[in-house]
Coordinates of C-alpha atoms and ligand atoms in Angstrom, one line a residue:
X814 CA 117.4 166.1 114.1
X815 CA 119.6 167.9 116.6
X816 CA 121.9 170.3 115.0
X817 CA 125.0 172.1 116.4
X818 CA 125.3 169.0 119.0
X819 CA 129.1 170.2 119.8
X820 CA 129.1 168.2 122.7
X821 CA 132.5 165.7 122.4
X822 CA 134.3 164.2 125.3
X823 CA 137.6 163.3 122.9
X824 CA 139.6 165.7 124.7
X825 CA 138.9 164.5 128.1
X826 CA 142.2 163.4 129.3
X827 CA 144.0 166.3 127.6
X828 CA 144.7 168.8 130.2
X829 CA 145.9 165.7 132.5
X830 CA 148.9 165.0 129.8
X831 CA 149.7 168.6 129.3
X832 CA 149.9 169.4 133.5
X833 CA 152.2 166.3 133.6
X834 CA 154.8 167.3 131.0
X835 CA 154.7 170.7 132.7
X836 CA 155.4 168.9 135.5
X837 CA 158.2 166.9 134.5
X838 CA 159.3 170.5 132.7
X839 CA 159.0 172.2 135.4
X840 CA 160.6 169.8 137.9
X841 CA 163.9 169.5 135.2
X842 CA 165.0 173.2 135.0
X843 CA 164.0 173.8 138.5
X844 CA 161.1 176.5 139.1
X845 CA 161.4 178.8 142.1
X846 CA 158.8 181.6 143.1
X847 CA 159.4 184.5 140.8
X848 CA 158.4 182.3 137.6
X849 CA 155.1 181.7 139.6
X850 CA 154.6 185.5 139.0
X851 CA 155.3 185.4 135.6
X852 CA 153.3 182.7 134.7
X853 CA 150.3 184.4 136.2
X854 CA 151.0 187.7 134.4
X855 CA 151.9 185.6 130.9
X856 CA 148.4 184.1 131.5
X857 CA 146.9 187.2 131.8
X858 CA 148.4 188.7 128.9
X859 CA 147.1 185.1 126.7
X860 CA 143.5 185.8 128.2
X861 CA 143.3 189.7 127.4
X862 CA 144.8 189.2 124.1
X863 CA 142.2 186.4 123.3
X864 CA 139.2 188.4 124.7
X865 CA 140.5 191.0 122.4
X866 CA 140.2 188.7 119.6
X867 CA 136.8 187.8 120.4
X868 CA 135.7 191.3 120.6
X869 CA 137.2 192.3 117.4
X870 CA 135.6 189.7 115.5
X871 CA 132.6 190.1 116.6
X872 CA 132.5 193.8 115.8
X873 CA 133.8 192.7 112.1
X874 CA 131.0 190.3 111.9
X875 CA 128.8 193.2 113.1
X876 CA 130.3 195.8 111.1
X877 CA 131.3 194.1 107.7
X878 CA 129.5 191.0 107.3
X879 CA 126.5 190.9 104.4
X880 CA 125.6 188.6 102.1
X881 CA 126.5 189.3 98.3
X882 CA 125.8 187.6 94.9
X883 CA 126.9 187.4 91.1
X884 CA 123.7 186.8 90.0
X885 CA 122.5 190.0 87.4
X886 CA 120.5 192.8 89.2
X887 CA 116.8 191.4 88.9
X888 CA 114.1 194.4 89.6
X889 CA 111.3 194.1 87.1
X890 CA 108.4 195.8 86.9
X891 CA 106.7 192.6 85.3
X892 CA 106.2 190.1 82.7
X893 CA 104.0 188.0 80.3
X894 CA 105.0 184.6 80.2
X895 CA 102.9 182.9 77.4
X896 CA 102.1 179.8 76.2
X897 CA 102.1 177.4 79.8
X898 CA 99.6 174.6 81.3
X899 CA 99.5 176.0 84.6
X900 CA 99.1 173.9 87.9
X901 CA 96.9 176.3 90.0
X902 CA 96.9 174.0 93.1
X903 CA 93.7 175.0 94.1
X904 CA 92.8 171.9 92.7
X905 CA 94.6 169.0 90.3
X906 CA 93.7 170.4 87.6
X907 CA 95.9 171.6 85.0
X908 CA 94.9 174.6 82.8
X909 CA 96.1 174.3 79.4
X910 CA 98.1 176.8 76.8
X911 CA 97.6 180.3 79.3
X912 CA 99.4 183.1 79.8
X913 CA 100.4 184.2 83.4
X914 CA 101.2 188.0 83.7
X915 CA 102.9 189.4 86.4
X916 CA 103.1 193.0 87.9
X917 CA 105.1 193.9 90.6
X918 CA 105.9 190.4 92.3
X919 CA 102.5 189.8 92.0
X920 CA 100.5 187.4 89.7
X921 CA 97.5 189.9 87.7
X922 CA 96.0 187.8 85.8
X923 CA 96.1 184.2 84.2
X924 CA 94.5 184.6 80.6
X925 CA 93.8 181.9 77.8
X926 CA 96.0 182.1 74.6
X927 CA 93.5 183.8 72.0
X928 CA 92.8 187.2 75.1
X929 CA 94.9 189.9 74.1
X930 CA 98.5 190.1 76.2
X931 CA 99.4 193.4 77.8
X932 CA 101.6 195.8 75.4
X933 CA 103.7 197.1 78.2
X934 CA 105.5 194.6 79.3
X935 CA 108.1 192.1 77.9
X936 CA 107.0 188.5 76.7
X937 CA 108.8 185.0 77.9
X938 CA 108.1 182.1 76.3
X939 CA 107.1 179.0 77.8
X940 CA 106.9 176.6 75.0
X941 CA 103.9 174.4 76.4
X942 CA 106.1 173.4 80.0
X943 CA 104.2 173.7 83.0
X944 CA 104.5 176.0 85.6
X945 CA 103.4 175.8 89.5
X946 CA 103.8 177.4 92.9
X947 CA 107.4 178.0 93.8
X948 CA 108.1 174.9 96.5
X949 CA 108.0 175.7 100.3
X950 CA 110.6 173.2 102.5
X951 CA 109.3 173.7 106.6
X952 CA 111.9 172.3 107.6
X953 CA 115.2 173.4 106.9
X954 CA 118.4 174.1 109.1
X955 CA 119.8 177.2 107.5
X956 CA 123.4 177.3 108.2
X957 CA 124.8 179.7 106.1
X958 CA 123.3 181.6 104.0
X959 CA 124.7 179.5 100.6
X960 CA 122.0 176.6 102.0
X961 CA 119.2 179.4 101.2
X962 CA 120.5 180.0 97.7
X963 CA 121.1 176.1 97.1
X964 CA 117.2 175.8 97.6
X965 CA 116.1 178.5 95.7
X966 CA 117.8 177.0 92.8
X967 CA 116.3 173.5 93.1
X968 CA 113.3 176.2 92.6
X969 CA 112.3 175.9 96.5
X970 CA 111.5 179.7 96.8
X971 CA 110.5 179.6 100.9
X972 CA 112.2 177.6 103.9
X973 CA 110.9 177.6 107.3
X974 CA 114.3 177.5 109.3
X975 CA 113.8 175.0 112.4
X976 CA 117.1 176.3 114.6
X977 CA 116.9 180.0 114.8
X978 CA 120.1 182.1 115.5
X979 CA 120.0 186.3 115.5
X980 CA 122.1 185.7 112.2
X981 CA 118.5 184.5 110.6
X982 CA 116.7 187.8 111.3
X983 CA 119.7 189.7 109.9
X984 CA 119.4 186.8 106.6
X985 CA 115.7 187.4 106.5
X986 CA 116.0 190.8 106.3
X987 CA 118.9 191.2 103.6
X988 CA 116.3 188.7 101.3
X989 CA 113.5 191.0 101.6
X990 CA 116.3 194.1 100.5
X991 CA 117.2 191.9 97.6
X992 CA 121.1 192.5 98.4
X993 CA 121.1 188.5 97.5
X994 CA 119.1 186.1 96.0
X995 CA 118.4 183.0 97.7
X996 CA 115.0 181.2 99.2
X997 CA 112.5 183.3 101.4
X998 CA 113.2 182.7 105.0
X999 CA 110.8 181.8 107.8
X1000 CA 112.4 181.2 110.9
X1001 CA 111.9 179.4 114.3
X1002 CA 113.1 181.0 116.9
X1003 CA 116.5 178.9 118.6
X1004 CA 115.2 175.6 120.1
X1005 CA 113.7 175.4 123.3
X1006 CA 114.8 172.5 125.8
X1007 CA 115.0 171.5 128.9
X1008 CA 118.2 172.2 130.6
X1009 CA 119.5 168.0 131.3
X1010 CA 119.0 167.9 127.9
X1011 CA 119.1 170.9 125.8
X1012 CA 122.5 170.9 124.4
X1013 CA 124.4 173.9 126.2
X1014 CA 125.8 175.5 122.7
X1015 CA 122.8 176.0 120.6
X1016 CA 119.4 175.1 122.3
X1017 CA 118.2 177.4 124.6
X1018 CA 117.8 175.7 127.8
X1019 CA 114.6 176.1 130.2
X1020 CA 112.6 174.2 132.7
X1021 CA 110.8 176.6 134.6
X1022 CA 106.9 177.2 133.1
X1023 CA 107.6 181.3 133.9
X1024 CA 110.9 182.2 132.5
X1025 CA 109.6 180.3 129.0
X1026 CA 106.7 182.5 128.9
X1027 CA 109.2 185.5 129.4
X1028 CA 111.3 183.1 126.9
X1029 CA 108.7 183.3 124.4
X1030 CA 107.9 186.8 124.2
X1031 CA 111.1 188.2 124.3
X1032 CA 111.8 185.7 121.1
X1033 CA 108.7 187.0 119.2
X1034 CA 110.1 190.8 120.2
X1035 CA 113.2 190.3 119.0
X1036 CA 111.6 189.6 115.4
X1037 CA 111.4 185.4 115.1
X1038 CA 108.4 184.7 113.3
X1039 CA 107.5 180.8 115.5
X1040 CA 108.3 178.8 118.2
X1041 CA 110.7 176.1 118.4
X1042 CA 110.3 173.3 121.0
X1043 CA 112.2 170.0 121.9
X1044 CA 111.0 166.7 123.5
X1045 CA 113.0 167.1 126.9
X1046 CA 111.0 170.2 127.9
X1047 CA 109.1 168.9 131.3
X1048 CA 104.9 169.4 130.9
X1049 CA 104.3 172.5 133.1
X1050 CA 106.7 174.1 130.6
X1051 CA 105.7 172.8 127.5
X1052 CA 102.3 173.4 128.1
X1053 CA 102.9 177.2 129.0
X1054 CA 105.1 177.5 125.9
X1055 CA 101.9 176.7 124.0
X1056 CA 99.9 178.9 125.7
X1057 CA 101.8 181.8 125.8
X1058 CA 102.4 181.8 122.0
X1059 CA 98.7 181.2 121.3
X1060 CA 97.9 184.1 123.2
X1061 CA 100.5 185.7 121.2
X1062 CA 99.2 184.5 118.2
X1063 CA 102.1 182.6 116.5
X1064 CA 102.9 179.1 116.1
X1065 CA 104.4 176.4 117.9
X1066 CA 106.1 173.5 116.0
X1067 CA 109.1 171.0 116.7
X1068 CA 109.1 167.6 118.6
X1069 CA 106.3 166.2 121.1
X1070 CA 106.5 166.3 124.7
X1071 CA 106.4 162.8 126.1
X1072 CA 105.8 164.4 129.5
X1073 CA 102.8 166.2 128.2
X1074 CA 101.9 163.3 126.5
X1075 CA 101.4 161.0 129.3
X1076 CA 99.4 163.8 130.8
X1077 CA 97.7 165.9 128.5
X1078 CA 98.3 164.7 125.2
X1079 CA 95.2 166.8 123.3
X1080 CA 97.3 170.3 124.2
X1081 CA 99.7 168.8 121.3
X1082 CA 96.6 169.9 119.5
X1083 CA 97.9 173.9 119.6
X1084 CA 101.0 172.6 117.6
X1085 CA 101.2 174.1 114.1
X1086 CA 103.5 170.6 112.9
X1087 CA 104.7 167.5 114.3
X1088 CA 108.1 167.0 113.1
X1089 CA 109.7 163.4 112.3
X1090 CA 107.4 160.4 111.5
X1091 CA 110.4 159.0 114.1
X1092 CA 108.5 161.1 117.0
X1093 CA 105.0 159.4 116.0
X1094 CA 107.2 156.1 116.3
X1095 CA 109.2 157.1 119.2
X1096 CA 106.0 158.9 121.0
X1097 CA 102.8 157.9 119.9
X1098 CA 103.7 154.0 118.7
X1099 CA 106.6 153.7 122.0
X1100 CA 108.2 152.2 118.9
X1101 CA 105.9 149.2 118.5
X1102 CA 105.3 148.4 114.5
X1103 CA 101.6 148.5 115.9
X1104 CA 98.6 149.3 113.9
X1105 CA 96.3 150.3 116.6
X1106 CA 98.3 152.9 118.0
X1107 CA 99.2 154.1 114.5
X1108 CA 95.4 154.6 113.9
X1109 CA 95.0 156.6 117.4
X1110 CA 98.0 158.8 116.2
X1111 CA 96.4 159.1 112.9
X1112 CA 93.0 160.1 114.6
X1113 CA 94.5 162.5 116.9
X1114 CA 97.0 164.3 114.3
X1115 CA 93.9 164.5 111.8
X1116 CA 91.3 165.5 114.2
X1117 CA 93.5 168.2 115.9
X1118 CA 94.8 169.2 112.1
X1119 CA 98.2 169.3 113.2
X1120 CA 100.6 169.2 110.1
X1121 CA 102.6 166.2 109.7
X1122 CA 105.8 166.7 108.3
X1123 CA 107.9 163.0 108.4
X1124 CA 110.9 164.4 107.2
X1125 CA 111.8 161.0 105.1
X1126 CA 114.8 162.6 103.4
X1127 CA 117.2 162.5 106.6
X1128 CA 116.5 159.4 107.6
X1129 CA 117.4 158.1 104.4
X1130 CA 120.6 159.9 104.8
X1131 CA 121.8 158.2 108.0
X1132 CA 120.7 154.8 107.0
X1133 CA 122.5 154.5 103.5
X1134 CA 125.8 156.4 105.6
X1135 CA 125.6 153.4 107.9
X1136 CA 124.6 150.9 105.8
X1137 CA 126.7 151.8 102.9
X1138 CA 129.5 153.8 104.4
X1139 CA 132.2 155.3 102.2
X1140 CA 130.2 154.4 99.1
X1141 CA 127.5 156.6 99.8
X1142 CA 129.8 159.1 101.7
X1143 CA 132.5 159.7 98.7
X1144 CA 129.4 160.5 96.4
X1145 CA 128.2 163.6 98.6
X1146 CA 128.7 167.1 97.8
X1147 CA 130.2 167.6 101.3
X1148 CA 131.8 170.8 99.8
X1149 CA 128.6 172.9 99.8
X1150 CA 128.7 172.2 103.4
X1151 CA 129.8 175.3 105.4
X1152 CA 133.1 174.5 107.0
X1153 CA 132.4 174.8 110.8
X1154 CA 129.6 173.0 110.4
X1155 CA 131.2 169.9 109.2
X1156 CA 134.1 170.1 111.3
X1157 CA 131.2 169.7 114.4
X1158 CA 129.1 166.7 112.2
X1159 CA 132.2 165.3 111.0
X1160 CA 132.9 164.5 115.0
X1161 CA 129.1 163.8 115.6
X1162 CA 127.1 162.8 113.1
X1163 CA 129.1 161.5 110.1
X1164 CA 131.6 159.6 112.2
X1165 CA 128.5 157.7 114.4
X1166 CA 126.8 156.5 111.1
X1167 CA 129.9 155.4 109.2
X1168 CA 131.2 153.3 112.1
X1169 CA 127.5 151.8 113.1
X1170 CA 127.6 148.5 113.5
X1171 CA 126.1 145.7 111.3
X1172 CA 123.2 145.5 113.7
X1173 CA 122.5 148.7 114.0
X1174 CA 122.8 149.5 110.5
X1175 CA 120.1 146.6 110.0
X1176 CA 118.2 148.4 112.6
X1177 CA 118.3 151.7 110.4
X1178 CA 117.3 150.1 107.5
X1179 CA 114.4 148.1 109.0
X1180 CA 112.9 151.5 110.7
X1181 CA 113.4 153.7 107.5
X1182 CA 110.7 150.5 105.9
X1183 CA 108.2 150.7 108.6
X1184 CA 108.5 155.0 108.6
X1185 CA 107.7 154.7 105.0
X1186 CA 104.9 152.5 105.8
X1187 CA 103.7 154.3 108.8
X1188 CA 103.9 157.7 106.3
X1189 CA 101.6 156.4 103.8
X1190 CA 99.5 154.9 106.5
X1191 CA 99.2 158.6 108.0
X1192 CA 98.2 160.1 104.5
X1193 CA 95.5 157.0 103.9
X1194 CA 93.8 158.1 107.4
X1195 CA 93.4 161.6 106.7
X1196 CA 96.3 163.5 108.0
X1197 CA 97.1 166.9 106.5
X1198 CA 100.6 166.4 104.8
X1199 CA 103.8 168.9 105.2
X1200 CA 107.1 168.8 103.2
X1201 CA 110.3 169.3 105.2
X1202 CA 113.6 167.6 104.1
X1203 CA 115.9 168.9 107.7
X1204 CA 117.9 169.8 105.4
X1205 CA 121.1 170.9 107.1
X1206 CA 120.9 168.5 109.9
X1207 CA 123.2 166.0 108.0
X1208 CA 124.2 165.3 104.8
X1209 CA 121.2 167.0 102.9
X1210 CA 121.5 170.5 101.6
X1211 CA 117.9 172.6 101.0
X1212 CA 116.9 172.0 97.9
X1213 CA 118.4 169.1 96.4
X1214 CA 117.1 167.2 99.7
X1215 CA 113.5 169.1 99.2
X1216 CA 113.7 167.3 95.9
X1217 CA 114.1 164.3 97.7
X1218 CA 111.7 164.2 100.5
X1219 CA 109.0 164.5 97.5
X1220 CA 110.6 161.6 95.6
X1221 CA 111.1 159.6 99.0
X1222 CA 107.0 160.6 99.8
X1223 CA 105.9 158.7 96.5
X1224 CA 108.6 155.6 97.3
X1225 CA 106.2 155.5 100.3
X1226 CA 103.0 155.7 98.5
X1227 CA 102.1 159.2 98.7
X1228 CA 100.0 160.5 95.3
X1229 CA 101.9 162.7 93.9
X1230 CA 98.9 165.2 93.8
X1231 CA 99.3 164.8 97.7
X1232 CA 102.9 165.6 97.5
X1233 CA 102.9 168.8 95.7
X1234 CA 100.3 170.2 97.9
X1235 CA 102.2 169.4 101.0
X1236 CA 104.8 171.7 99.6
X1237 CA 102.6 174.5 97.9
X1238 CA 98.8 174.8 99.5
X1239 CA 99.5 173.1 103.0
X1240 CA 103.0 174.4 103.4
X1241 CA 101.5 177.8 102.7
X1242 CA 98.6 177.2 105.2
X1243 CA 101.5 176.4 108.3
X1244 CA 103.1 179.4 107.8
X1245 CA 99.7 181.3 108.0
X1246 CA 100.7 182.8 104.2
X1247 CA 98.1 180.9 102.4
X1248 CA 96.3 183.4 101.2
X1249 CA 99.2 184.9 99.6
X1250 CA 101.8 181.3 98.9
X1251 CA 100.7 178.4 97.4
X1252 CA 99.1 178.8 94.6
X1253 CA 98.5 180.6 91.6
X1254 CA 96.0 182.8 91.1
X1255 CA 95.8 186.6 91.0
X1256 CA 96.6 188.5 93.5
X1257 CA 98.9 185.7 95.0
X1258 CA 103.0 186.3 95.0
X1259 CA 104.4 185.4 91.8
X1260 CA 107.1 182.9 93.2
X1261 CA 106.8 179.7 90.5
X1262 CA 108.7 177.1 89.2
X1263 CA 108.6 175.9 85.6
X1264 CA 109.2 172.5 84.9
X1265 CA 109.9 170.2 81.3
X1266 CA 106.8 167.8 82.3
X1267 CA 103.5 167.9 84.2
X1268 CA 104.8 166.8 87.9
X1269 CA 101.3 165.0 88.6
X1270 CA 102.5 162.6 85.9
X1271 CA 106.2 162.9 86.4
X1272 CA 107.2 164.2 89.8
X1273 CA 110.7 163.6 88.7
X1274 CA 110.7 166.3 86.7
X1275 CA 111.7 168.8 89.7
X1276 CA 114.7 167.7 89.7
X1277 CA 115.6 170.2 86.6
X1278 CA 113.6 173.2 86.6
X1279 CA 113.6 175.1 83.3
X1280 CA 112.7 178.2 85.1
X1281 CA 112.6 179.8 88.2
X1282 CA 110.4 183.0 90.0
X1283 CA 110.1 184.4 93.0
X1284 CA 109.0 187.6 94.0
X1285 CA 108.4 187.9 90.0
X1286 CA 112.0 187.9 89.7
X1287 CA 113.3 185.5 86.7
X1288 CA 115.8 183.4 87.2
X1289 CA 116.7 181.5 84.4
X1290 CA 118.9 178.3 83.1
X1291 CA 121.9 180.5 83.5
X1292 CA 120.9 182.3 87.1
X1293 CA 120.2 179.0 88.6
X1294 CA 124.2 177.7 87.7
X1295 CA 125.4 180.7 89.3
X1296 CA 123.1 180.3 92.4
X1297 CA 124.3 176.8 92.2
X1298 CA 128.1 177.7 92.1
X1299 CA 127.0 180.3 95.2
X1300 CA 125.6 177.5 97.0
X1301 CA 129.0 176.3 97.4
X1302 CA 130.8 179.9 98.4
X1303 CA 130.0 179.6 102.1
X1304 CA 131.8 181.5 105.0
X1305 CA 134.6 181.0 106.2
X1306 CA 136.0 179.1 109.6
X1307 CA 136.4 182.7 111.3
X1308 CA 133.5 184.3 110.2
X1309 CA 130.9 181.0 111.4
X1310 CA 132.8 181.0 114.7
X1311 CA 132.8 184.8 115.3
X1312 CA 128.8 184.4 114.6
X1313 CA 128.2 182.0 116.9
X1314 CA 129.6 183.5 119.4
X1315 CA 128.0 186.7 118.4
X1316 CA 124.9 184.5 119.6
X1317 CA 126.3 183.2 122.8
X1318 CA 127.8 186.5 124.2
X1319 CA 124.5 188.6 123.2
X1320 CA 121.7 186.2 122.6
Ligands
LIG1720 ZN1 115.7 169.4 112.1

């Protein structure tokens, strides 16, 4: 999903009514040649004094601006936590009545319940729940840094962040400080696009093979950890984008090229996801409910081991918002949505779906059928699985809308086995941490979620975790309602504007 699409053509005839009532203003009191004078010098008072506003914000923003929370200081040197079936995810397995110790954000040792515990270090009880890998969302818009606490207490302890803005480095690097709590962030770098389509305000707009190259290294430089790419991007230059990150040794994910695909379609083999089971539709399938394309897409995605992350959770989203308007609208926790965000989707997004038509409302409803068919037919021919909600990109905050996409992937016939590794193991594995994320095991980071029921049996159990941990920090039933009441303590109007265009004056 596009995000930050600010484009809107409402005001079009504006300036013409305002020049005319000059006019007539003008022509009533009778304007000679020294107003023209002052007019010119009261303009250029208006445009100093905004420039000066724009300036000063954006030092503020520079200066001031850092994320805080409420949540109790949470530096530990460690902890026992007894009595837990664990989920290792190495397999689907579940190891019964052990005790996971953790040192220093890292997991030491997973023992049975009659080995002795460690003396020097405090014991939490897990009454027999069941514990696995904190979840991993890849793909998440991170609009303010609320969204990042929302998912960490749904127990989602890493996002990959699809959009990049400089403002995600600066979040990244406050999570690693620990001067907030919120999930782990991995972020794209902004999108790439071509420049008829790339949308002027967020994407960042290219169509020449060379200046993407320069485009992608100066984005790894400047500290984004992957690559971003849209569909409009021509074939010379979405081909060199690949190139030049593989020689750089970082990934490239996002939307298929159709250009390239006409010509070369096996260099979508060097992307590290395909985003959208709509782009298999829209690209592979030229949106035909047809089987034998859907088993070339399947052979090629599988055989190239690109990640396929359908992102059901969204599309569900826009179809029950056109299909069941204010219903489903007046039930959403627009709130947590930070407010210059939903001022833009309010004008794009939210307004398009809640005035669709009956037709294309049927239309919605019919596709998000066949993408839940196409996404189990996907998983039944072998391709590698990846959890991403887009969170962010509509209605869905990280998190609750993680929660989702996992109970939306076993609507469509996804085991739930399959499920939970696409957002531990697999998830892990895309953002090259999978020796490290993912599981449980020693030596791996301690970021787990405990849960009331075994999730292989009853997925549904995410949706309360008893427990969360990440980076061996405990959050428990009373951290996760404060993160939860965070979630909804975003910026304000002035401080999202003056870092957006933080972005577009510097970069
Ligand atoms: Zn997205």
């Amino acid at each position: 999903m596009q995000t930050l699409n600010t484009k809107s053509t409402q005001h079009k005839t504006q300036p013409i009514v305002e020049k005319r009532t000059e006019q007539r203003a003008n022509t009533r009191v009778g304007h000679t040649a020294p107003t023209y004078l002052s007019r010119i010098t009261s303009k250029i008072t208006i445009t100093v004094g905004l420039l000066f506003l724009v300036v000063f914000a954006i030092w503020c923003y520079q200066a001031f601006e850092r994320g805080t929370t409420t949540v109790a200081y949470k530096n530990s040197s460690g902890f026992v936590l007894t009595n837990v079936n664990v989920l290792t995810m190495a397999d689907d397995t579940v190891l019964e009545a052990k005790t996971v110790v953790v040192r220093n954000g890292t997991i030491s040792d997973i023992l049975n319940s009659n080995d002795a515990i460690p003396k020097d270090l405090p014991i939490i009880k897990g009454h027999g729940r069941y514990v696995m890998p904190g979840l991993i969302d890849l793909h998440v818009h991170v609009l303010d840094r609320s969204y990042a606490k929302s998912a960490l207490a749904a127990g989602v302890t890493t996002v990959r962040n699809m959009g990049g803005f400089p403002y995600h480095l600066k979040w990244r690097d406050e999570l690693e400080n620990a001067y907030w709590y919120g999930a782990n962030i991995v972020t794209s770098s902004p999108i790439m696009n071509s420049v008829e389509q790339g949308d002027p305000l967020s994407h960042f707009r290219v169509d020449d093979p060379l200046l993407a190259r320069e485009a992608v290294r100066d984005f790894i430089d400047q500290g984004y950890d992957f690559i971003k790419v849209y569909e409009g991007l021509n074939a010379q230059t979405y081909a060199a984008i690949l190139d030049e990150a593989s020689k750089l040794n970082v990934a490239v994910a996002g939307h298929p090229s159709y250009d390239l695909m006409a010509s070369a379609p096996e260099k979508h083999g060097a992307l590290r996801t395909f985003e959208h089971i709509e782009e298999v539709y829209d690209g592979f399938l030229n949106r035909e409910q047809n089987n034998e394309l859907a088993t070339a897409a399947a052979q090629f995605l599988s055989k190239q081991g690109v990640v396929l992350v359908p992102t059901l959770a969204v599309n569900r989203e826009l179809t029950r918002l056109s299909s069941e308007k204010q219903t489903y609208f007046s039930q959403l926790d627009l709130d947590a949505i930070n407010p210059f965000v939903r001022a833009i989707y309010e004008e794009t997004s939210f307004n398009r779906w809640l005035n669709a038509s009956l037709e294309l409302a049927a239309y919605n409803v019919s596709t998000d059928t066949y993408f839940h068919e196409l996404t189990r037919f996907m998983d039944n021919h072998n391709v590698k699985m990846g959890m991403g909600s887009d969170a962010g990109a509509l209605v869905g905050l990280p998190g609750p809308a993680s929660i989702d996409e996992m109970l939306l992937m076993a609507e469509a016939g996804v085991a739930p086995y399959t499920i939970l590794k696409s957002a531990t193991t697999h998830a892990a594995d895309v953002l090259f941490k999978g020796d490290t994320l993912g599981q449980l095991a020693p030596g791996f980071t301690a970021d787990m979620v405990v849960l009331n029921d075994n999730p292989i049996t009853a997925l549904n159990t995410l949706r309360e975790p008893a427990m969360v941990i990440q980076n061996g920090r405990v959050f428990n039933q009373n951290d996760l309602r404060v993160l939860k009441q965070e979630a909804h303590e975003h910026a304000s109007w002035l401080l999202s504007v003056s870092r957006h265009l933080n972005y577009l004056i510097f970069g």
